[in-house]
Short mmCIF file of N, CA and C in Angstrom, two decimals:
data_model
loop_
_atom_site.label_atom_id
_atom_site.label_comp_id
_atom_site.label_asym_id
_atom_site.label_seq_id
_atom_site.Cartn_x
_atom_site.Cartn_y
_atom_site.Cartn_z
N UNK A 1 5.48 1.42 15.16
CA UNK A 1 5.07 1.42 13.77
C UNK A 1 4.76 0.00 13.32
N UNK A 2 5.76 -0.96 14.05
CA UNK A 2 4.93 -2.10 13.49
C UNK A 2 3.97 -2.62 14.18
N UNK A 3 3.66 -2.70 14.70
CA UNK A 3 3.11 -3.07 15.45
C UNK A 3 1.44 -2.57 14.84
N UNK A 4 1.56 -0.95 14.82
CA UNK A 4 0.22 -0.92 14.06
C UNK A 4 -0.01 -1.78 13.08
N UNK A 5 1.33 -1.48 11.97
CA UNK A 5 0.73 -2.45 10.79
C UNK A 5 0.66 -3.43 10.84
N UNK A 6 0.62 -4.36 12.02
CA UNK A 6 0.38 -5.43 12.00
C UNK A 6 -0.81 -6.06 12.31
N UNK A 7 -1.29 -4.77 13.56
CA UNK A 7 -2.66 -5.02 14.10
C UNK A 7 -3.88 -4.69 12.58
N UNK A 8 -3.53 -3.64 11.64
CA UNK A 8 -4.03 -2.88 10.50
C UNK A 8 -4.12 -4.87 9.44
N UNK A 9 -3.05 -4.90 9.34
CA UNK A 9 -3.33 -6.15 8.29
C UNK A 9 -3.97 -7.18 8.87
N UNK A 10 -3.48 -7.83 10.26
CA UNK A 10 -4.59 -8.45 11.00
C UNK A 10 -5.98 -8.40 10.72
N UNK A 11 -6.77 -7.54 10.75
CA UNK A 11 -8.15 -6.70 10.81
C UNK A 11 -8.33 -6.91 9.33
N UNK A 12 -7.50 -6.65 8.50
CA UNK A 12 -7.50 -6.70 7.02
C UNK A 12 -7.83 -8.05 6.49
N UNK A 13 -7.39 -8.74 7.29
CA UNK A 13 -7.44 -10.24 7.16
C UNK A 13 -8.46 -11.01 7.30
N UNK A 14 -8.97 -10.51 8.76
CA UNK A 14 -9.63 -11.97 9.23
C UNK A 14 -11.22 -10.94 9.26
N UNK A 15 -10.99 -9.65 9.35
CA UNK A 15 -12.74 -9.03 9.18
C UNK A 15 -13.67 -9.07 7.58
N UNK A 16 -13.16 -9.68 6.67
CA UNK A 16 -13.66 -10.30 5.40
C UNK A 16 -14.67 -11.13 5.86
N UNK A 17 -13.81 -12.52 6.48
CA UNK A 17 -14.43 -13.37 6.69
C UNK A 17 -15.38 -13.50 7.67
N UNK A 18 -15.64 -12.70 8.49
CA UNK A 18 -16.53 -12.15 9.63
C UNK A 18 -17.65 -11.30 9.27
N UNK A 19 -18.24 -10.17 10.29
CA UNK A 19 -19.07 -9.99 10.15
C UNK A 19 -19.32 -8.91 8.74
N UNK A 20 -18.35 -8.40 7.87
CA UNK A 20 -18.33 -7.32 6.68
C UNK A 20 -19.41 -8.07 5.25
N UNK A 21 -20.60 -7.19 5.42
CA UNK A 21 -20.89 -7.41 3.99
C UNK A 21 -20.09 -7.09 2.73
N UNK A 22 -19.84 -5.93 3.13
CA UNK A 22 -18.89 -5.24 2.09
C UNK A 22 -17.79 -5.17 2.42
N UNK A 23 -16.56 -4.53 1.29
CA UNK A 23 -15.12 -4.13 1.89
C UNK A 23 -15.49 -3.50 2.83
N UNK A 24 -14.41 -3.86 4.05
CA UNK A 24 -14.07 -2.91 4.93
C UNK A 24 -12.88 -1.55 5.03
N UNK A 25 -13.31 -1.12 5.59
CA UNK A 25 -12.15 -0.26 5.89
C UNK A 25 -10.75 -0.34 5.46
N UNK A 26 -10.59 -0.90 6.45
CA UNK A 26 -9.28 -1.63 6.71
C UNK A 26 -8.55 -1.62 5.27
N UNK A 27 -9.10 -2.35 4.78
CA UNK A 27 -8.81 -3.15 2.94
C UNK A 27 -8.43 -1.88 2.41
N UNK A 28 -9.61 -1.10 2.57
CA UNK A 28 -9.24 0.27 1.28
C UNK A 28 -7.93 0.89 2.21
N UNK A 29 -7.80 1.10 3.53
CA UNK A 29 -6.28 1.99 3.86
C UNK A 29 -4.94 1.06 3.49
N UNK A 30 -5.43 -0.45 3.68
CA UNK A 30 -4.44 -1.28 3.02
C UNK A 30 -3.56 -0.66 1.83
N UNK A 31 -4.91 -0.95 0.88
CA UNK A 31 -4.54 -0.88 -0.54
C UNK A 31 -4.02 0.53 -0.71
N UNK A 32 -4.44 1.64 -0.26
CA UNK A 32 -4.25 3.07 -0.69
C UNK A 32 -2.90 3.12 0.12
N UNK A 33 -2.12 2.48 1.56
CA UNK A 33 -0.91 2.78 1.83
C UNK A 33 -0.04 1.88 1.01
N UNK A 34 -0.66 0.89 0.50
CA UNK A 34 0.60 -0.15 -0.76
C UNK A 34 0.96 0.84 -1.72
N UNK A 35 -0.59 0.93 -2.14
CA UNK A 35 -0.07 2.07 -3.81
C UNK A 35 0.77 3.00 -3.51
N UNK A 36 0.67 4.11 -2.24
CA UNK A 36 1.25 4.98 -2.19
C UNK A 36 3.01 4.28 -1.57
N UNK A 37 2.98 3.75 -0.90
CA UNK A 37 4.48 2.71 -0.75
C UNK A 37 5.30 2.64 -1.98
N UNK A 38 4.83 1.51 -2.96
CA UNK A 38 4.54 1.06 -4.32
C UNK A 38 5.44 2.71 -4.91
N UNK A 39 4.53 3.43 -5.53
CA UNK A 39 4.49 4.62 -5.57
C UNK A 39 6.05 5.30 -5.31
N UNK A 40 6.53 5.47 -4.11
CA UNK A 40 7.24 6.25 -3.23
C UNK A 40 8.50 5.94 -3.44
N UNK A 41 8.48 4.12 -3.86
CA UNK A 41 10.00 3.28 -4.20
C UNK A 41 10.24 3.67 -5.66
N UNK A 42 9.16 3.24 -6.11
CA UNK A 42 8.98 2.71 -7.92
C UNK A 42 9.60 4.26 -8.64
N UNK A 43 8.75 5.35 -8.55
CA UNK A 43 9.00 6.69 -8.70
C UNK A 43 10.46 7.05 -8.70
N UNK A 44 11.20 7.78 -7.70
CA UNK A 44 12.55 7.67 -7.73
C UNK A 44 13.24 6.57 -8.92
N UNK A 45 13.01 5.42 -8.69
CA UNK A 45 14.66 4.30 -9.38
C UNK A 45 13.52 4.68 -10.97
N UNK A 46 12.25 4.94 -11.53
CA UNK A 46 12.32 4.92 -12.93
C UNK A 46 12.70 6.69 -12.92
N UNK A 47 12.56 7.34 -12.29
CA UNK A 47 13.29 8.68 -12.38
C UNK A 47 14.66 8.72 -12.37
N UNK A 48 15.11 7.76 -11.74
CA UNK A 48 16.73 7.89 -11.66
C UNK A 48 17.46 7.47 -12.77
N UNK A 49 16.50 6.03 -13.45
CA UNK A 49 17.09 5.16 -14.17
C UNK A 49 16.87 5.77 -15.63
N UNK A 50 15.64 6.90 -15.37
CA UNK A 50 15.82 7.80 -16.75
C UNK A 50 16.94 8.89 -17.30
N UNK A 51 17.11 9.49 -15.69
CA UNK A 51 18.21 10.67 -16.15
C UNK A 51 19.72 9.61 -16.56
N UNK A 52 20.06 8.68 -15.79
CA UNK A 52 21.22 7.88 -16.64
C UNK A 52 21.13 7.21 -18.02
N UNK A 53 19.83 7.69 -18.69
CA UNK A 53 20.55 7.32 -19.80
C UNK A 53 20.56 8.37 -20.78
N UNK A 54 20.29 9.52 -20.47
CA UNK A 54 20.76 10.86 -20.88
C UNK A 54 21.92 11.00 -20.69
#
């Protein structure tokens, strides 16, 4: 597992500056596995941190 994401951010990194006119790939699965990460933590603790103050 890490290893992908490492090779994934790698690619994320340095194919900007190379041959991509546009975003690549890479960038958008970046960003769409952060948000959903982001997402997955954040969710739960403001769900949790709501029912305690009921």
């Amino acid at each position: 597992m890490a290893i992908g994401t490492t090779i994934v951010a790698s690619a994320a990194v340095v194919a900007p500056f190379g041959m991509a006119v546009d975003m690549p790939l890479e960038i958008w699965l970046m960003l769409g596995w952060s948000i959903l990460g982001i997402g997955l933590v954040a969710v739960p603790r403001l769900w949790h941190s709501t029912i305690a103050r009921f």
